[in-house]
Each structure stands twice: as C-alpha cells, then as structure tokens.
Amino acid sequence: MFKEDELRKLLKTSIFGQNLFYFNEMDSTNSYLMNLARQGAPEGTLVITDFQTSGKGRQNRVWQSPPGKNLLFSLLLRPELSIEFVRKITLATSSVLAESIEQYLHKNHLPPVHIHLKWPNDLLIDQKKLAGILSESVLHNKDISFLVIGIGLNLNATKQDFSPDLKELATSLFEYTGHEIEREKLLARFLTYYEKAYVHWERTFYEGVVDRWKKRCRQFHTPIRVHTVEGTEEATFEDIDSSGYLIYKNSSGRTKQLISGEVTCF
Ligand code: BTN
C-alpha cells in the first residue's frame, strides 16, 4: 500500500502535494481531480491511488496497472498563461519526470537507465513505454483555467504483470534495475523538483522547454505513422516547433503541423 504519511514527510514543496488525496482504489485519478478542480481545488492538489478501475490513457485508451506496484497520480495546475502553453507544459512535465527518475537512481546507487521521450509525452526505455502522461485541460476564452496532469509510471511491475498485448510494448524500472523502487521517495523527488521548475517556467514563459525536451527525443527524421481524426498517413518526423507541436512531412512531401493526434513508429 502507498505510504501517504511517508510522502508527506519527504515532500519539500509549498504547493505540489500540500492538498493530498490518497485512495486504495478508485476509477481514475484524473477523473476525480477534474471534478475537484471544477469545484475550486487549489493548485498543486494531488490525487494518488494504488489501483484504478477505469484508468484513462490518451486517445480514449485504457491505462492498465497492477495494484500497488506502480505510480498512478494526478496533479492540478492553474498556470496564469494562455492556451498556447498547454503543449509546452506537458512537454516540460515529461522532461522533468525523466530527469527525476534518472536522479533517483543515481542518488540511490542503482543502475542507470537512459530515458527517451516520444512525442507528445511518453517516456521510453529501449523503445518500451515506461510512463504515459494524460493532460486534460479546461480553458476559459484564450486562457488556461486549469490543467490536470495524470501520470502512470511503471516502477515495480514485472513482465508477468503486463497483459499479453503489453508485454513487448511496456517496461518498468524494476525490469531494468532489478531493484524495487520506493514509490514515495521517487514521487517526492519528482514533485519537489517539478515545483521548482514550474515556478521558474511560469515566470519565464517556458523558455528553453522545447529544446530540453528535444534532447531526449530520438524520432527526428524517422518514418512514422500519423493518426488523426482524418485518418492515418505515413510520414517522416521532422521537428518540434517552438510551441511544442510536431512537424512532419507526409508521403507527398508536404510539411504539416500535428496539433492533436497520435504517432506510431515503424
Ligand atoms: C497514455 O496513454 O500514455 C497516458 C496514460 C496516463 C495514465 C495515468 S494513470 C494516472 C492518471 N489517471 C488516469 O486515469 N490516467 C492517468
């Protein structure tokens, strides 16, 4: 079971996780926090669970995670920024999450791993998914009213814990390091580090965030499939623009910007 008190002790934050909800089991931390946010919950509200009965992934997929082994949580952000920053905020979250994981392993003398980022916000080790981020936003005119950032991070799951269709596609930190990861410690590190970065980025309008994200991306100039509401097309991953959107070249050589959709690799 997740040790909520332990997390409170370890947190060195003044906003993130100060308003904290933990449930043994629930439908989805994102759904729960979206409701709290609509009722006016403060910035930094955190919802954690050991098991989700309706865990949500991107593109209406289901997020599966065995009970009590991984991290499943959602964080409420209320940045005073316009909607063009939504994409950058999620890119920033994945960079900080990757950095926090690598730091955790280093500080705890565990074998290092190298985490890559896949657009828009997957964390991968050796092309296998380590974590996914689902960000849901409510906008007011041209401004962000709030953002719920939901993170599913595979920490202690073993091969047997993944369903047959996920075995080849997903991985966990335990699989790579052979050591059990302390969920409370890793989450506290991430929240502490993220809060500092978040406060700084809100002041500097997320300057440098896209370049920081790009350093961990290995997709440039590789063939991809782009899935949008209009259908699927084969393309080449070209770049990420300054707002954080994917730029790709389709099979007729046209350069396009992907605002919303999914990318798969060959
Ligand atoms: C993805 O499809 O890659 C995003 C997965 C996000 C899963 C997390 S688990 C905690 C939070 N609550 C949810 O229902 N989903 C997110």
mmCIF file of C-alpha atoms and ligand atoms in Angstrom:
data_model
loop_
_atom_site.group_PDB
_atom_site.id
_atom_site.type_symbol
_atom_site.label_atom_id
_atom_site.label_comp_id
_atom_site.label_asym_id
_atom_site.label_seq_id
_atom_site.Cartn_x
_atom_site.Cartn_y
_atom_site.Cartn_z
ATOM 1 C CA MET A 1 0.000 0.000 0.000
ATOM 2 C CA PHE A 2 1.187 3.509 -0.805
ATOM 3 C CA LYS A 3 2.516 5.256 2.317
ATOM 4 C CA GLU A 4 0.781 8.603 2.238
ATOM 5 C CA ASP A 5 2.389 9.803 5.506
ATOM 6 C CA GLU A 6 5.821 8.922 4.246
ATOM 7 C CA LEU A 7 5.230 11.041 1.146
ATOM 8 C CA ARG A 8 4.079 14.000 3.274
ATOM 9 C CA LYS A 9 7.286 13.721 5.323
ATOM 10 C CA LEU A 10 9.515 13.602 2.266
ATOM 11 C CA LEU A 11 7.889 16.443 0.315
ATOM 12 C CA LYS A 12 9.895 19.655 0.232
ATOM 13 C CA THR A 13 7.241 21.659 -1.566
ATOM 14 C CA SER A 14 4.948 24.515 -0.683
ATOM 15 C CA ILE A 15 2.318 23.945 -3.399
ATOM 16 C CA PHE A 16 2.542 20.500 -5.022
ATOM 17 C CA GLY A 17 1.021 17.756 -2.900
ATOM 18 C CA GLN A 18 0.103 20.037 0.007
ATOM 19 C CA ASN A 19 -3.538 19.192 -0.636
ATOM 20 C CA LEU A 20 -3.324 15.426 -0.994
ATOM 21 C CA PHE A 21 -5.886 12.679 -1.545
ATOM 22 C CA TYR A 22 -4.997 9.007 -1.452
ATOM 23 C CA PHE A 23 -7.346 6.121 -2.223
ATOM 24 C CA ASN A 24 -6.667 2.416 -2.152
ATOM 25 C CA GLU A 25 -8.709 2.022 -5.280
ATOM 26 C CA MET A 26 -10.709 4.385 -7.449
ATOM 27 C CA ASP A 27 -11.942 4.802 -11.010
ATOM 28 C CA SER A 28 -9.338 7.264 -12.265
ATOM 29 C CA THR A 29 -7.179 9.861 -10.518
ATOM 30 C CA ASN A 30 -7.689 12.198 -13.490
ATOM 31 C CA SER A 31 -11.492 11.944 -13.405
ATOM 32 C CA TYR A 32 -11.533 12.528 -9.651
ATOM 33 C CA LEU A 33 -9.204 15.519 -9.838
ATOM 34 C CA MET A 34 -11.092 17.065 -12.777
ATOM 35 C CA ASN A 35 -14.154 17.142 -10.502
ATOM 36 C CA LEU A 36 -12.224 18.603 -7.578
ATOM 37 C CA ALA A 37 -10.738 21.227 -9.899
ATOM 38 C CA ARG A 38 -14.188 22.245 -11.165
ATOM 39 C CA GLN A 39 -15.184 22.751 -7.520
ATOM 40 C CA GLY A 40 -12.209 25.077 -6.986
ATOM 41 C CA ALA A 41 -9.476 22.824 -5.552
ATOM 42 C CA PRO A 42 -6.193 24.719 -5.144
ATOM 43 C CA GLU A 43 -3.194 24.489 -7.427
ATOM 44 C CA GLY A 44 -0.937 21.584 -6.532
ATOM 45 C CA THR A 45 -3.772 19.289 -5.398
ATOM 46 C CA LEU A 46 -2.551 15.723 -5.786
ATOM 47 C CA VAL A 47 -4.578 12.532 -6.128
ATOM 48 C CA ILE A 48 -2.829 9.167 -5.757
ATOM 49 C CA THR A 49 -4.130 5.655 -5.892
ATOM 50 C CA ASP A 50 -2.861 2.096 -5.780
ATOM 51 C CA PHE A 51 -5.309 0.833 -8.371
ATOM 52 C CA GLN A 52 -7.626 2.298 -10.988
ATOM 53 C CA THR A 53 -10.718 0.516 -12.221
ATOM 54 C CA SER A 54 -11.071 2.866 -15.233
ATOM 55 C CA GLY A 55 -7.574 4.237 -15.736
ATOM 56 C CA LYS A 56 -7.584 6.530 -18.746
ATOM 57 C CA GLY A 57 -4.891 6.659 -21.413
ATOM 58 C CA ARG A 58 -4.565 9.069 -24.318
ATOM 59 C CA GLN A 59 -6.820 8.703 -27.334
ATOM 60 C CA ASN A 60 -9.544 7.006 -25.246
ATOM 61 C CA ARG A 61 -7.328 4.052 -24.428
ATOM 62 C CA VAL A 62 -7.335 2.245 -21.095
ATOM 63 C CA TRP A 63 -4.347 2.555 -18.743
ATOM 64 C CA GLN A 64 -3.668 -0.753 -17.021
ATOM 65 C CA SER A 65 -1.521 -1.092 -13.934
ATOM 66 C CA PRO A 66 -1.411 -3.925 -11.361
ATOM 67 C CA PRO A 67 -2.433 -2.991 -7.780
ATOM 68 C CA GLY A 68 0.182 -1.393 -5.527
ATOM 69 C CA LYS A 69 3.229 -1.663 -7.765
ATOM 70 C CA ASN A 70 3.451 1.484 -9.840
ATOM 71 C CA LEU A 71 2.737 5.171 -9.505
ATOM 72 C CA LEU A 72 -0.681 6.426 -10.562
ATOM 73 C CA PHE A 73 -1.336 10.055 -9.767
ATOM 74 C CA SER A 74 -2.739 13.362 -10.989
ATOM 75 C CA LEU A 75 -1.592 16.884 -10.229
ATOM 76 C CA LEU A 76 -3.625 20.074 -10.594
ATOM 77 C CA LEU A 77 -2.002 23.102 -12.211
ATOM 78 C CA ARG A 78 -3.529 26.537 -12.521
ATOM 79 C CA PRO A 79 -0.954 28.440 -14.556
ATOM 80 C CA GLU A 80 -1.795 32.036 -15.372
ATOM 81 C CA LEU A 81 -0.986 31.530 -19.020
ATOM 82 C CA SER A 82 -2.760 31.419 -22.354
ATOM 83 C CA ILE A 83 -3.803 28.211 -24.102
ATOM 84 C CA GLU A 84 -0.758 28.179 -26.381
ATOM 85 C CA PHE A 85 1.239 26.986 -23.365
ATOM 86 C CA VAL A 86 -0.707 23.756 -22.815
ATOM 87 C CA ARG A 87 1.536 21.684 -25.074
ATOM 88 C CA LYS A 88 4.728 23.134 -23.607
ATOM 89 C CA ILE A 89 3.575 22.400 -20.063
ATOM 90 C CA THR A 90 3.113 18.710 -20.840
ATOM 91 C CA LEU A 91 6.449 18.518 -22.671
ATOM 92 C CA ALA A 92 8.061 20.132 -19.648
ATOM 93 C CA THR A 93 6.405 17.582 -17.372
ATOM 94 C CA SER A 94 7.851 14.651 -19.291
ATOM 95 C CA SER A 95 11.367 16.142 -19.265
ATOM 96 C CA VAL A 96 11.237 16.747 -15.518
ATOM 97 C CA LEU A 97 9.832 13.271 -14.885
ATOM 98 C CA ALA A 98 12.645 11.654 -16.908
ATOM 99 C CA GLU A 99 15.266 13.733 -15.095
ATOM 100 C CA SER A 100 13.774 12.930 -11.665
ATOM 101 C CA ILE A 101 13.852 9.198 -12.380
ATOM 102 C CA GLU A 102 17.482 9.287 -13.502
ATOM 103 C CA GLN A 103 18.413 11.351 -10.421
ATOM 104 C CA TYR A 104 16.565 8.956 -8.117
ATOM 105 C CA LEU A 105 18.540 6.012 -9.493
ATOM 106 C CA HIS A 106 21.815 7.908 -9.208
ATOM 107 C CA LYS A 107 21.201 9.093 -5.620
ATOM 108 C CA ASN A 108 20.184 5.592 -4.550
ATOM 109 C CA HIS A 109 23.204 3.944 -6.218
ATOM 110 C CA LEU A 110 21.030 1.949 -8.595
ATOM 111 C CA PRO A 111 21.988 1.027 -12.162
ATOM 112 C CA PRO A 112 21.443 3.977 -14.522
ATOM 113 C CA VAL A 113 18.880 3.939 -17.317
ATOM 114 C CA HIS A 114 18.600 6.271 -20.249
ATOM 115 C CA ILE A 115 15.127 7.576 -20.792
ATOM 116 C CA HIS A 116 13.976 8.814 -24.192
ATOM 117 C CA LEU A 117 10.916 10.882 -24.893
ATOM 118 C CA LYS A 118 8.400 10.142 -27.598
ATOM 119 C CA TRP A 119 6.109 12.895 -28.833
ATOM 120 C CA PRO A 120 3.906 14.086 -27.268
ATOM 121 C CA ASN A 121 4.749 12.780 -23.826
ATOM 122 C CA ASP A 122 5.726 9.144 -23.463
ATOM 123 C CA LEU A 123 8.788 8.077 -21.506
ATOM 124 C CA LEU A 124 10.594 5.139 -23.097
ATOM 125 C CA ILE A 125 13.491 2.864 -22.292
ATOM 126 C CA ASP A 126 14.775 0.924 -25.312
ATOM 127 C CA GLN A 127 11.600 1.870 -27.213
ATOM 128 C CA LYS A 128 9.380 0.380 -24.497
ATOM 129 C CA LYS A 129 6.922 2.507 -22.589
ATOM 130 C CA LEU A 130 7.903 3.342 -19.027
ATOM 131 C CA ALA A 131 5.387 6.103 -18.385
ATOM 132 C CA GLY A 132 2.494 7.900 -20.001
ATOM 133 C CA ILE A 133 1.046 11.318 -19.319
ATOM 134 C CA LEU A 134 -2.564 12.308 -19.880
ATOM 135 C CA SER A 135 -3.130 16.012 -19.552
ATOM 136 C CA GLU A 136 -6.688 17.296 -19.519
ATOM 137 C CA SER A 137 -7.354 20.999 -19.642
ATOM 138 C CA VAL A 138 -10.220 23.372 -19.122
ATOM 139 C CA LEU A 139 -9.862 26.653 -20.960
ATOM 140 C CA HIS A 140 -11.560 29.985 -20.464
ATOM 141 C CA ASN A 141 -11.549 32.190 -23.558
ATOM 142 C CA LYS A 142 -7.875 32.211 -24.523
ATOM 143 C CA ASP A 143 -6.548 31.343 -21.093
ATOM 144 C CA ILE A 144 -5.884 28.130 -19.212
ATOM 145 C CA SER A 145 -8.390 27.744 -16.423
ATOM 146 C CA PHE A 146 -6.716 24.595 -15.130
ATOM 147 C CA LEU A 147 -4.769 21.541 -16.215
ATOM 148 C CA VAL A 148 -4.891 18.065 -14.715
ATOM 149 C CA ILE A 149 -1.668 16.207 -15.383
ATOM 150 C CA GLY A 150 -2.146 12.458 -14.921
ATOM 151 C CA ILE A 151 0.893 10.238 -14.773
ATOM 152 C CA GLY A 152 1.152 6.471 -14.916
ATOM 153 C CA LEU A 153 4.715 5.356 -14.202
ATOM 154 C CA ASN A 154 5.694 1.695 -14.273
ATOM 155 C CA LEU A 155 8.011 1.156 -11.345
ATOM 156 C CA ASN A 156 7.829 -2.313 -9.815
ATOM 157 C CA ALA A 157 5.691 -4.213 -12.292
ATOM 158 C CA THR A 158 7.274 -7.400 -13.619
ATOM 159 C CA LYS A 159 6.831 -8.976 -17.067
ATOM 160 C CA GLN A 160 4.070 -11.206 -15.676
ATOM 161 C CA ASP A 161 2.111 -8.153 -14.527
ATOM 162 C CA PHE A 162 1.674 -6.880 -18.066
ATOM 163 C CA SER A 163 -1.158 -8.254 -20.175
ATOM 164 C CA PRO A 164 -0.002 -10.294 -23.228
ATOM 165 C CA ASP A 165 -0.582 -7.379 -25.616
ATOM 166 C CA LEU A 166 1.555 -5.064 -23.468
ATOM 167 C CA LYS A 167 4.444 -7.426 -22.656
ATOM 168 C CA GLU A 168 6.516 -6.368 -25.659
ATOM 169 C CA LEU A 169 5.482 -2.725 -25.561
ATOM 170 C CA ALA A 170 5.811 -1.772 -21.898
ATOM 171 C CA THR A 171 8.552 -1.926 -19.314
ATOM 172 C CA SER A 172 9.235 -0.909 -15.711
ATOM 173 C CA LEU A 173 12.172 0.452 -13.747
ATOM 174 C CA PHE A 174 12.341 -2.827 -11.834
ATOM 175 C CA GLU A 175 12.873 -4.708 -15.101
ATOM 176 C CA TYR A 176 15.861 -2.529 -15.889
ATOM 177 C CA THR A 177 17.479 -2.149 -12.493
ATOM 178 C CA GLY A 178 16.479 -5.410 -10.786
ATOM 179 C CA HIS A 179 15.718 -3.355 -7.668
ATOM 180 C CA GLU A 180 12.465 -2.409 -6.026
ATOM 181 C CA ILE A 181 11.792 1.317 -6.368
ATOM 182 C CA GLU A 182 10.421 3.235 -3.361
ATOM 183 C CA ARG A 183 7.332 4.864 -4.771
ATOM 184 C CA GLU A 184 7.022 7.557 -2.082
ATOM 185 C CA LYS A 185 10.654 8.581 -2.450
ATOM 186 C CA LEU A 186 10.524 8.832 -6.209
ATOM 187 C CA LEU A 187 7.247 10.751 -6.189
ATOM 188 C CA ALA A 188 8.553 13.186 -3.553
ATOM 189 C CA ARG A 189 11.661 13.811 -5.649
ATOM 190 C CA PHE A 190 9.615 14.451 -8.765
ATOM 191 C CA LEU A 191 7.142 16.812 -7.052
ATOM 192 C CA THR A 192 9.873 18.757 -5.287
ATOM 193 C CA TYR A 193 11.924 19.158 -8.440
ATOM 194 C CA TYR A 194 8.887 19.858 -10.608
ATOM 195 C CA GLU A 195 7.513 22.578 -8.330
ATOM 196 C CA LYS A 196 10.794 24.489 -8.503
ATOM 197 C CA ALA A 197 10.894 24.198 -12.295
ATOM 198 C CA TYR A 198 7.198 25.087 -12.653
ATOM 199 C CA VAL A 199 7.514 28.315 -10.661
ATOM 200 C CA HIS A 200 10.531 29.295 -12.746
ATOM 201 C CA TRP A 201 8.865 28.451 -16.070
ATOM 202 C CA GLU A 202 5.712 30.359 -15.266
ATOM 203 C CA ARG A 203 7.892 33.452 -14.864
ATOM 204 C CA THR A 204 10.000 32.802 -17.956
ATOM 205 C CA PHE A 205 7.150 31.699 -20.237
ATOM 206 C CA TYR A 206 8.543 28.187 -20.629
ATOM 207 C CA GLU A 207 11.660 29.383 -22.393
ATOM 208 C CA GLY A 208 14.046 26.558 -23.340
ATOM 209 C CA VAL A 209 11.498 23.831 -22.592
ATOM 210 C CA VAL A 210 11.116 22.594 -26.155
ATOM 211 C CA ASP A 211 14.896 22.348 -26.650
ATOM 212 C CA ARG A 212 15.250 20.488 -23.363
ATOM 213 C CA TRP A 213 12.586 18.014 -24.490
ATOM 214 C CA LYS A 214 14.194 17.583 -27.931
ATOM 215 C CA LYS A 215 17.499 16.481 -26.390
ATOM 216 C CA ARG A 216 15.834 13.260 -25.254
ATOM 217 C CA CYS A 217 13.922 12.574 -28.440
ATOM 218 C CA ARG A 218 15.251 10.001 -30.914
ATOM 219 C CA GLN A 219 12.490 10.343 -33.505
ATOM 220 C CA PHE A 220 13.922 13.020 -35.785
ATOM 221 C CA HIS A 221 13.939 12.042 -39.481
ATOM 222 C CA THR A 222 12.489 8.606 -38.751
ATOM 223 C CA PRO A 223 9.455 7.149 -40.529
ATOM 224 C CA ILE A 224 6.238 7.435 -38.542
ATOM 225 C CA ARG A 225 2.542 6.878 -38.966
ATOM 226 C CA VAL A 226 0.380 9.845 -38.099
ATOM 227 C CA HIS A 227 -3.132 9.091 -36.889
ATOM 228 C CA THR A 228 -5.624 11.933 -36.792
ATOM 229 C CA VAL A 229 -9.399 12.182 -36.982
ATOM 230 C CA GLU A 230 -8.948 12.434 -40.755
ATOM 231 C CA GLY A 231 -7.206 9.052 -40.943
ATOM 232 C CA THR A 232 -3.719 7.560 -40.932
ATOM 233 C CA GLU A 233 -0.813 8.590 -43.121
ATOM 234 C CA GLU A 234 2.798 7.557 -43.469
ATOM 235 C CA ALA A 235 5.214 10.369 -42.831
ATOM 236 C CA THR A 236 8.639 11.443 -41.625
ATOM 237 C CA PHE A 237 9.142 13.005 -38.215
ATOM 238 C CA GLU A 238 10.791 16.357 -38.964
ATOM 239 C CA ASP A 239 10.846 18.552 -35.886
ATOM 240 C CA ILE A 240 9.007 20.019 -32.911
ATOM 241 C CA ASP A 241 8.138 23.680 -33.401
ATOM 242 C CA SER A 242 8.594 26.418 -30.815
ATOM 243 C CA SER A 243 5.083 25.811 -29.430
ATOM 244 C CA GLY A 244 5.758 22.102 -28.970
ATOM 245 C CA TYR A 245 3.785 20.797 -31.941
ATOM 246 C CA LEU A 246 5.057 18.039 -34.200
ATOM 247 C CA ILE A 247 6.168 18.972 -37.704
ATOM 248 C CA TYR A 248 6.101 16.086 -40.166
ATOM 249 C CA LYS A 249 6.429 15.510 -43.889
ATOM 250 C CA ASN A 250 3.707 13.392 -45.440
ATOM 251 C CA SER A 251 4.209 10.944 -48.309
ATOM 252 C CA SER A 252 3.504 13.644 -50.894
ATOM 253 C CA GLY A 253 6.308 15.738 -49.439
ATOM 254 C CA ARG A 254 4.049 18.282 -47.752
ATOM 255 C CA THR A 255 5.194 19.661 -44.404
ATOM 256 C CA LYS A 256 2.428 19.653 -41.814
ATOM 257 C CA GLN A 257 1.908 20.524 -38.170
ATOM 258 C CA LEU A 258 0.217 17.956 -35.917
ATOM 259 C CA ILE A 259 -1.787 19.639 -33.209
ATOM 260 C CA SER A 260 -3.804 16.721 -31.998
ATOM 261 C CA GLY A 261 -3.333 13.088 -32.894
ATOM 262 C CA GLU A 262 -1.155 10.095 -32.371
ATOM 263 C CA VAL A 263 2.170 8.987 -33.748
ATOM 264 C CA THR A 264 3.370 5.422 -34.039
ATOM 265 C CA CYS A 265 6.798 4.268 -35.169
ATOM 266 C CA PHE A 266 7.564 1.524 -37.666
HETATM 267 C C1 BTN B 1 -1.022 7.468 -22.078
HETATM 268 O O1 BTN B 1 -1.917 6.988 -22.767
HETATM 269 O O2 BTN B 1 0.161 7.301 -22.362
HETATM 270 C C2 BTN B 1 -1.345 8.282 -20.852
HETATM 271 C C3 BTN B 1 -1.549 7.412 -19.662
HETATM 272 C C4 BTN B 1 -1.870 8.179 -18.405
HETATM 273 C C5 BTN B 1 -2.249 7.267 -17.275
HETATM 274 C C6 BTN B 1 -2.396 7.992 -15.966
HETATM 275 S S1 BTN B 1 -2.519 6.891 -14.610
HETATM 276 C C7 BTN B 1 -2.945 8.201 -13.551
HETATM 277 C C8 BTN B 1 -3.849 9.130 -14.333
HETATM 278 N N1 BTN B 1 -5.231 8.724 -14.185
HETATM 279 C C9 BTN B 1 -5.736 8.263 -15.324
HETATM 280 O O3 BTN B 1 -6.892 7.810 -15.459
HETATM 281 N N2 BTN B 1 -4.824 8.325 -16.285
HETATM 282 C C10 BTN B 1 -3.585 8.918 -15.826
#
